Amino acid sequence: FAAPKASFSAVLLSASCDAASLLLKKYHGGYVVLRFALAGHKQANRPFYRIVAAYNKRARDGKYLEQLGSYDPLPNISNEKLVSLNFDRIKYWIGCGAHTTKPVAKLLGLAGFFPLHPMTITDAERQRAQTELTATGTEDGLREGRKEAEV
Amino acid sequence: MFQVIGGRSVQAARVLAPRSAVLVEAVRGRKSRTDPVAKSKVGRIKVPPPVDPEEMVVLKERYGEYQMIMRALRLEARQEAQEHRVLMDLNHLENQRMLKLRIVRVQKEKEEADRKKFEVILQREQEQQEIVKEKEKEILQLQEDAKNFITLENLDQRIEEALDNPKNYNFAIDKQGKVVKQTMLQ
């Protein structure tokens, strides 16, 4: 984490994160996830996601525990995709033992809060290999075309 | 696989050129488990995407590292949350203590203020009483003097007395302060 640690040396308590959430855990019987939920803007072909802490078995857009940020998948005028993250609360939920979905993990990795996800690196490498292949392919094609033209 | 559609979408779909008499649109997942395989898919063998072994090795290493770091981060977050809770509890206790002290202090100050006010009131009352006493003394003095006043009845008598007893107010004084009352009276 980028945030500094507390310098106070405390006795570690074995109690769980939330006293109230134990009851809820018994009721839900599941775990908490940080995931994307579509914000219901009721407009076709214009998605907008909220980064949300919710119980695992809840509907994707259903009742959540807390909103921890947002993600706009469509780029704006300056060709930016806007993301907002509440790092303080994210850290709290991770401390409470929340899981993350893959896209949220990748996003947090890109943000620098988590380490970079392996698939981000792998996909980038694959894409670079692909572009190099097509570049060399076009070069060869151009060279062949020029040779044919000369010949 | 195909479903008959009707209604508003019919007009648009008609323009988009169906040759059939009935308008149809594609719907996913129409086949149930017992339906036979389609003719076009009879000999199909589903093959998973090919895996590059070198890439796989590198990926496995990266995943291992990633998961280790994630475990460490979770532990750190947990510890931080616990510390935070401890600190908040301490803060709460401190607030309670300060509240008690503050209540006692405020009580004392209030009592002091009340006492001072009371004292001021007493002082005022005492002053009032002294003024009243002074006034009474003056009244008594006046009453005493009133006995010697000259009234209409006494007028003749007093005139007779004054004429009978001439009083000599003259006196002499020298620089040393010696007073001499004996003078020449005509």
Short mmCIF file of C-alpha atoms in Angstrom, two decimals:
data_model
loop_
_atom_site.label_atom_id
_atom_site.label_comp_id
_atom_site.label_asym_id
_atom_site.label_seq_id
_atom_site.Cartn_x
_atom_site.Cartn_y
_atom_site.Cartn_z
CA PHE A 1 0.00 0.00 0.00
CA ALA A 2 1.15 3.49 -0.64
CA ALA A 3 -0.30 4.80 2.69
CA PRO A 4 2.06 4.93 5.73
CA LYS A 5 1.65 2.45 8.60
CA ALA A 6 0.52 3.56 12.05
CA SER A 7 3.47 3.86 14.39
CA PHE A 8 1.44 2.76 17.41
CA SER A 9 2.27 -0.82 18.46
CA ALA A 10 -1.02 -2.35 19.57
CA VAL A 11 -2.05 -5.71 20.96
CA LEU A 12 -3.50 -7.76 18.10
CA LEU A 13 -7.13 -8.59 18.74
CA SER A 14 -8.45 -11.90 17.52
CA ALA A 15 -11.97 -10.48 17.09
CA SER A 16 -13.39 -10.36 13.56
CA CYS A 17 -13.81 -7.20 11.58
CA ASP A 18 -17.39 -6.26 12.39
CA ALA A 19 -19.41 -7.40 15.37
CA ALA A 20 -22.66 -6.64 13.55
CA SER A 21 -21.61 -8.34 10.32
CA LEU A 22 -21.30 -11.72 12.08
CA LEU A 23 -25.08 -11.84 12.30
CA LEU A 24 -25.37 -10.81 8.65
CA LYS A 25 -22.78 -13.46 7.75
CA LYS A 26 -24.89 -16.11 9.44
CA TYR A 27 -27.92 -14.91 7.49
CA HIS A 28 -26.23 -14.55 4.10
CA GLY A 29 -23.76 -17.38 4.59
CA GLY A 30 -21.48 -15.88 1.95
CA TYR A 31 -18.53 -13.59 1.60
CA VAL A 32 -18.08 -10.00 0.56
CA VAL A 33 -16.82 -9.14 -2.93
CA LEU A 34 -15.61 -5.92 -4.49
CA ARG A 35 -17.05 -5.91 -8.00
CA PHE A 36 -18.62 -3.82 -10.75
CA ALA A 37 -22.34 -3.16 -10.70
CA LEU A 38 -24.17 -1.45 -13.55
CA ALA A 39 -25.60 1.86 -12.35
CA GLY A 40 -29.16 1.85 -13.65
CA HIS A 41 -29.15 4.97 -15.82
CA LYS A 42 -31.85 3.42 -18.02
CA GLN A 43 -30.10 4.48 -21.24
CA ALA A 44 -29.31 1.92 -23.92
CA ASN A 45 -25.68 1.52 -25.09
CA ARG A 46 -24.34 3.82 -22.36
CA PRO A 47 -22.97 1.70 -19.49
CA PHE A 48 -21.64 3.10 -16.23
CA TYR A 49 -20.27 0.91 -13.46
CA ARG A 50 -20.09 1.41 -9.73
CA ILE A 51 -17.29 -0.30 -7.81
CA VAL A 52 -19.21 -1.81 -4.96
CA ALA A 53 -18.77 -4.01 -1.87
CA ALA A 54 -21.64 -6.53 -1.86
CA TYR A 55 -22.40 -10.03 -0.67
CA ASN A 56 -21.42 -12.70 -3.15
CA LYS A 57 -24.86 -14.14 -3.87
CA ARG A 58 -26.66 -10.82 -4.34
CA ALA A 59 -27.79 -9.74 -7.81
CA ARG A 60 -25.15 -7.83 -9.72
CA ASP A 61 -27.14 -4.57 -9.58
CA GLY A 62 -28.94 -5.40 -6.32
CA LYS A 63 -28.49 -4.10 -2.79
CA TYR A 64 -24.83 -3.52 -1.88
CA LEU A 65 -23.06 -2.83 1.38
CA GLU A 66 -21.12 0.22 0.26
CA GLN A 67 -20.10 2.03 -2.91
CA LEU A 68 -16.33 2.32 -3.20
CA GLY A 69 -15.96 4.10 -6.52
CA SER A 70 -17.03 4.24 -10.12
CA TYR A 71 -15.80 3.33 -13.58
CA ASP A 72 -16.85 4.84 -16.90
CA PRO A 73 -15.95 2.40 -19.70
CA LEU A 74 -16.50 4.86 -22.55
CA PRO A 75 -13.67 7.36 -23.10
CA ASN A 76 -14.49 11.04 -22.71
CA ILE A 77 -13.63 14.07 -24.89
CA SER A 78 -9.94 13.96 -23.87
CA ASN A 79 -9.88 10.20 -24.61
CA GLU A 80 -9.74 9.27 -20.91
CA LYS A 81 -11.64 6.56 -19.08
CA LEU A 82 -12.52 8.01 -15.66
CA VAL A 83 -12.20 5.88 -12.55
CA SER A 84 -12.80 6.92 -8.94
CA LEU A 85 -11.64 4.84 -5.95
CA ASN A 86 -12.13 5.27 -2.20
CA PHE A 87 -8.81 3.76 -1.06
CA ASP A 88 -9.53 4.15 2.65
CA ARG A 89 -12.68 2.06 2.55
CA ILE A 90 -11.22 -0.41 0.04
CA LYS A 91 -8.42 -1.08 2.50
CA TYR A 92 -10.97 -1.57 5.27
CA TRP A 93 -12.95 -4.13 3.27
CA ILE A 94 -9.78 -5.97 2.20
CA GLY A 95 -8.85 -6.09 5.87
CA CYS A 96 -12.31 -7.51 6.61
CA GLY A 97 -11.55 -10.33 4.16
CA ALA A 98 -13.36 -9.24 1.01
CA HIS A 99 -12.53 -10.86 -2.34
CA THR A 100 -12.14 -8.99 -5.61
CA THR A 101 -13.27 -9.93 -9.08
CA LYS A 102 -10.72 -10.05 -11.90
CA PRO A 103 -11.61 -6.74 -13.53
CA VAL A 104 -11.54 -4.93 -10.18
CA ALA A 105 -8.19 -6.53 -9.36
CA LYS A 106 -6.82 -5.44 -12.75
CA LEU A 107 -8.11 -1.91 -12.27
CA LEU A 108 -6.59 -1.64 -8.82
CA GLY A 109 -3.34 -3.04 -10.19
CA LEU A 110 -3.26 -0.35 -12.86
CA ALA A 111 -4.04 2.25 -10.20
CA GLY A 112 -1.02 1.16 -8.16
CA PHE A 113 -3.00 0.14 -5.08
CA PHE A 114 -2.45 -3.60 -5.76
CA PRO A 115 0.46 -5.17 -7.63
CA LEU A 116 -0.02 -5.40 -11.40
CA HIS A 117 -2.19 -8.38 -12.35
CA PRO A 118 -0.26 -11.09 -14.29
CA MET A 119 -2.83 -11.15 -17.07
CA THR A 120 -2.42 -7.40 -17.63
CA ILE A 121 1.27 -7.94 -18.31
CA THR A 122 0.64 -11.07 -20.38
CA ASP A 123 -2.02 -9.42 -22.50
CA ALA A 124 0.23 -6.43 -23.09
CA GLU A 125 3.07 -8.72 -24.18
CA ARG A 126 0.77 -10.67 -26.49
CA GLN A 127 -0.55 -7.47 -28.04
CA ARG A 128 2.98 -6.16 -28.55
CA ALA A 129 4.00 -9.44 -30.24
CA GLN A 130 0.93 -9.19 -32.45
CA THR A 131 1.66 -5.60 -33.51
CA GLU A 132 5.29 -6.49 -34.22
CA LEU A 133 4.16 -9.46 -36.30
CA THR A 134 1.77 -7.32 -38.35
CA ALA A 135 4.42 -4.59 -38.72
CA THR A 136 7.01 -7.06 -40.01
CA GLY A 137 4.30 -8.70 -42.11
CA THR A 138 3.43 -5.38 -43.77
CA GLU A 139 7.12 -4.58 -44.19
CA ASP A 140 7.69 -7.90 -45.92
CA GLY A 141 4.57 -7.37 -47.97
CA LEU A 142 5.76 -3.87 -48.94
CA ARG A 143 9.21 -5.18 -49.76
CA GLU A 144 7.73 -7.97 -51.89
CA GLY A 145 5.42 -5.50 -53.61
CA ARG A 146 8.38 -3.19 -54.38
CA LYS A 147 10.43 -6.15 -55.71
CA GLU A 148 7.54 -7.21 -57.90
CA ALA A 149 7.16 -3.64 -59.11
CA GLU A 150 10.89 -3.47 -59.90
CA VAL A 151 10.74 -6.86 -61.53
CA MET B 1 -33.37 -21.02 -32.25
CA PHE B 2 -35.78 -18.72 -34.03
CA GLN B 3 -38.73 -17.03 -32.40
CA VAL B 4 -41.73 -15.37 -34.06
CA ILE B 5 -41.90 -11.62 -33.30
CA GLY B 6 -44.70 -9.12 -33.64
CA GLY B 7 -45.61 -5.61 -32.70
CA ARG B 8 -43.58 -2.42 -33.19
CA SER B 9 -40.37 -4.22 -34.16
CA VAL B 10 -42.28 -5.80 -37.03
CA GLN B 11 -42.36 -2.59 -39.13
CA ALA B 12 -38.59 -2.06 -38.83
CA ALA B 13 -37.81 -5.70 -39.45
CA ARG B 14 -40.00 -5.77 -42.55
CA VAL B 15 -37.84 -3.03 -44.09
CA LEU B 16 -34.70 -5.01 -43.25
CA ALA B 17 -35.74 -7.61 -45.79
CA PRO B 18 -37.15 -10.92 -44.74
CA ARG B 19 -37.98 -13.24 -47.59
CA SER B 20 -40.05 -15.51 -45.34
CA ALA B 21 -43.75 -14.93 -44.75
CA VAL B 22 -43.34 -14.88 -40.96
CA LEU B 23 -40.84 -12.55 -39.23
CA VAL B 24 -38.34 -14.34 -37.01
CA GLU B 25 -35.55 -13.20 -34.64
CA ALA B 26 -32.71 -15.20 -33.01
CA VAL B 27 -33.10 -16.16 -29.31
CA ARG B 28 -30.30 -17.78 -27.31
CA GLY B 29 -30.50 -21.16 -25.56
CA ARG B 30 -33.64 -22.62 -27.07
CA LYS B 31 -32.37 -26.25 -27.13
CA SER B 32 -32.88 -28.42 -24.05
CA ARG B 33 -30.62 -31.31 -22.90
CA THR B 34 -32.59 -34.00 -24.65
CA ASP B 35 -32.57 -32.32 -28.09
CA PRO B 36 -30.27 -33.98 -30.66
CA VAL B 37 -27.11 -32.32 -31.97
CA ALA B 38 -27.55 -30.07 -35.01
CA LYS B 39 -26.46 -31.40 -38.42
CA SER B 40 -23.79 -28.72 -38.87
CA LYS B 41 -22.23 -29.57 -35.48
CA VAL B 42 -22.24 -33.37 -35.74
CA GLY B 43 -18.48 -34.06 -36.00
CA ARG B 44 -17.35 -31.12 -33.87
CA ILE B 45 -14.63 -31.62 -31.27
CA LYS B 46 -14.25 -28.64 -28.98
CA VAL B 47 -10.57 -27.81 -28.49
CA PRO B 48 -9.39 -25.39 -25.77
CA PRO B 49 -7.18 -22.50 -26.87
CA PRO B 50 -3.53 -23.52 -27.34
CA VAL B 51 -1.18 -22.93 -24.40
CA ASP B 52 2.39 -21.74 -24.94
CA PRO B 53 4.52 -23.68 -22.39
CA GLU B 54 7.14 -20.95 -21.94
CA GLU B 55 4.45 -18.36 -21.45
CA MET B 56 2.73 -20.76 -19.03
CA VAL B 57 5.86 -21.09 -16.91
CA VAL B 58 6.30 -17.34 -16.80
CA LEU B 59 2.59 -16.90 -16.01
CA LYS B 60 2.70 -19.42 -13.17
CA GLU B 61 5.66 -17.62 -11.64
CA ARG B 62 3.91 -14.28 -11.97
CA TYR B 63 0.72 -15.64 -10.41
CA GLY B 64 2.66 -17.10 -7.50
CA GLU B 65 4.31 -13.77 -6.83
CA TYR B 66 1.01 -11.92 -7.19
CA GLN B 67 -0.81 -14.18 -4.75
CA MET B 68 2.00 -13.91 -2.22
CA ILE B 69 1.90 -10.13 -2.38
CA MET B 70 -1.89 -10.16 -2.09
CA ARG B 71 -1.78 -12.35 1.01
CA ALA B 72 0.72 -9.98 2.61
CA LEU B 73 -1.45 -6.97 1.72
CA ARG B 74 -4.54 -8.57 3.23
CA LEU B 75 -2.69 -9.30 6.44
CA GLU B 76 -1.40 -5.74 6.59
CA ALA B 77 -4.88 -4.32 6.02
CA ARG B 78 -6.28 -6.53 8.76
CA GLN B 79 -3.65 -5.40 11.22
CA GLU B 80 -4.22 -1.78 10.33
CA ALA B 81 -7.97 -2.15 10.88
CA GLN B 82 -7.39 -3.72 14.29
CA GLU B 83 -4.94 -1.00 15.31
CA HIS B 84 -7.43 1.63 14.18
CA ARG B 85 -10.12 0.06 16.33
CA VAL B 86 -7.84 -0.02 19.36
CA LEU B 87 -6.93 3.63 18.87
CA MET B 88 -10.58 4.63 18.49
CA ASP B 89 -11.42 2.82 21.73
CA LEU B 90 -8.58 4.61 23.52
CA ASN B 91 -9.81 7.90 22.13
CA HIS B 92 -13.30 7.13 23.37
CA LEU B 93 -12.02 6.40 26.87
CA GLU B 94 -9.99 9.59 26.83
CA ASN B 95 -13.04 11.58 25.79
CA GLN B 96 -15.05 10.08 28.63
CA ARG B 97 -12.37 10.99 31.16
CA MET B 98 -12.12 14.55 29.87
CA LEU B 99 -15.89 14.81 29.98
CA LYS B 100 -15.97 13.88 33.66
CA LEU B 101 -13.20 16.35 34.52
CA ARG B 102 -14.91 19.03 32.50
CA ILE B 103 -18.24 18.48 34.27
CA VAL B 104 -16.58 18.79 37.68
CA ARG B 105 -14.70 21.93 36.62
CA VAL B 106 -17.78 23.56 35.14
CA GLN B 107 -19.74 22.76 38.30
CA LYS B 108 -17.08 24.40 40.45
CA GLU B 109 -16.98 27.48 38.27
CA LYS B 110 -20.75 27.78 38.40
CA GLU B 111 -20.71 27.59 42.17
CA GLU B 112 -18.00 30.26 42.30
CA ALA B 113 -20.03 32.54 40.06
CA ASP B 114 -23.16 32.02 42.16
CA ARG B 115 -21.29 32.77 45.35
CA LYS B 116 -19.83 35.94 43.90
CA LYS B 117 -23.23 37.11 42.73
CA PHE B 118 -24.65 36.42 46.16
CA GLU B 119 -21.85 38.42 47.75
CA VAL B 120 -22.44 41.34 45.44
CA ILE B 121 -26.13 41.31 46.32
CA LEU B 122 -25.30 41.27 50.01
CA GLN B 123 -22.93 44.20 49.54
CA ARG B 124 -25.60 46.21 47.76
CA GLU B 125 -28.11 45.50 50.48
CA GLN B 126 -25.65 46.57 53.13
CA GLU B 127 -24.98 49.81 51.30
CA GLN B 128 -28.68 50.46 51.04
CA GLN B 129 -29.10 49.90 54.73
CA GLU B 130 -26.24 52.31 55.53
CA ILE B 131 -27.80 54.98 53.34
CA VAL B 132 -31.08 54.49 55.14
CA LYS B 133 -29.35 54.89 58.49
CA GLU B 134 -27.68 58.10 57.38
CA LYS B 135 -30.97 59.49 56.23
CA GLU B 136 -32.59 58.60 59.54
CA LYS B 137 -29.76 60.36 61.38
CA GLU B 138 -30.29 63.47 59.32
CA ILE B 139 -33.99 63.36 60.04
CA LEU B 140 -33.37 63.10 63.76
CA GLN B 141 -30.91 66.00 63.55
CA LEU B 142 -33.48 68.06 61.73
CA GLN B 143 -36.11 67.22 64.31
CA GLU B 144 -33.71 68.36 66.99
CA ASP B 145 -33.07 71.62 65.19
CA ALA B 146 -36.75 72.17 64.62
CA LYS B 147 -37.20 72.82 68.32
CA ASN B 148 -35.07 75.96 68.00
CA PHE B 149 -36.80 77.36 64.94
CA ILE B 150 -38.51 80.73 65.02
CA THR B 151 -42.24 80.38 64.34
CA LEU B 152 -45.04 82.92 64.24
CA GLU B 153 -45.89 82.31 67.89
CA ASN B 154 -42.26 82.63 68.98
CA LEU B 155 -41.59 85.67 66.84
CA ASP B 156 -42.38 88.36 69.36
CA GLN B 157 -40.73 86.46 72.18
CA ARG B 158 -37.55 85.89 70.22
CA ILE B 159 -37.38 89.51 69.09
CA GLU B 160 -37.67 90.59 72.73
CA GLU B 161 -34.95 88.13 73.70
CA ALA B 162 -32.65 89.25 70.88
CA LEU B 163 -33.05 92.86 71.78
CA ASP B 164 -32.53 92.14 75.43
CA ASN B 165 -29.33 90.10 74.91
CA PRO B 166 -27.03 91.82 72.48
CA LYS B 167 -24.40 89.37 71.23
CA ASN B 168 -20.95 90.55 70.25
CA TYR B 169 -19.59 88.65 67.21
CA ASN B 170 -16.43 90.78 66.88
CA PHE B 171 -13.01 89.32 67.59
CA ALA B 172 -9.39 90.01 66.77
CA ILE B 173 -6.70 87.59 65.68
CA ASP B 174 -2.96 88.07 65.26
CA LYS B 175 -0.50 86.28 63.07
CA GLN B 176 0.29 83.70 65.72
CA GLY B 177 -3.37 82.67 65.81
CA LYS B 178 -4.22 84.17 69.15
CA VAL B 179 -7.93 85.05 69.28
CA VAL B 180 -9.11 88.01 71.32
CA LYS B 181 -12.84 88.20 71.97
CA GLN B 182 -12.85 91.14 74.30
CA THR B 183 -13.53 94.27 72.22
CA MET B 184 -14.93 97.71 72.58
CA LEU B 185 -18.75 97.53 72.20
CA GLN B 186 -20.86 100.61 71.74
#
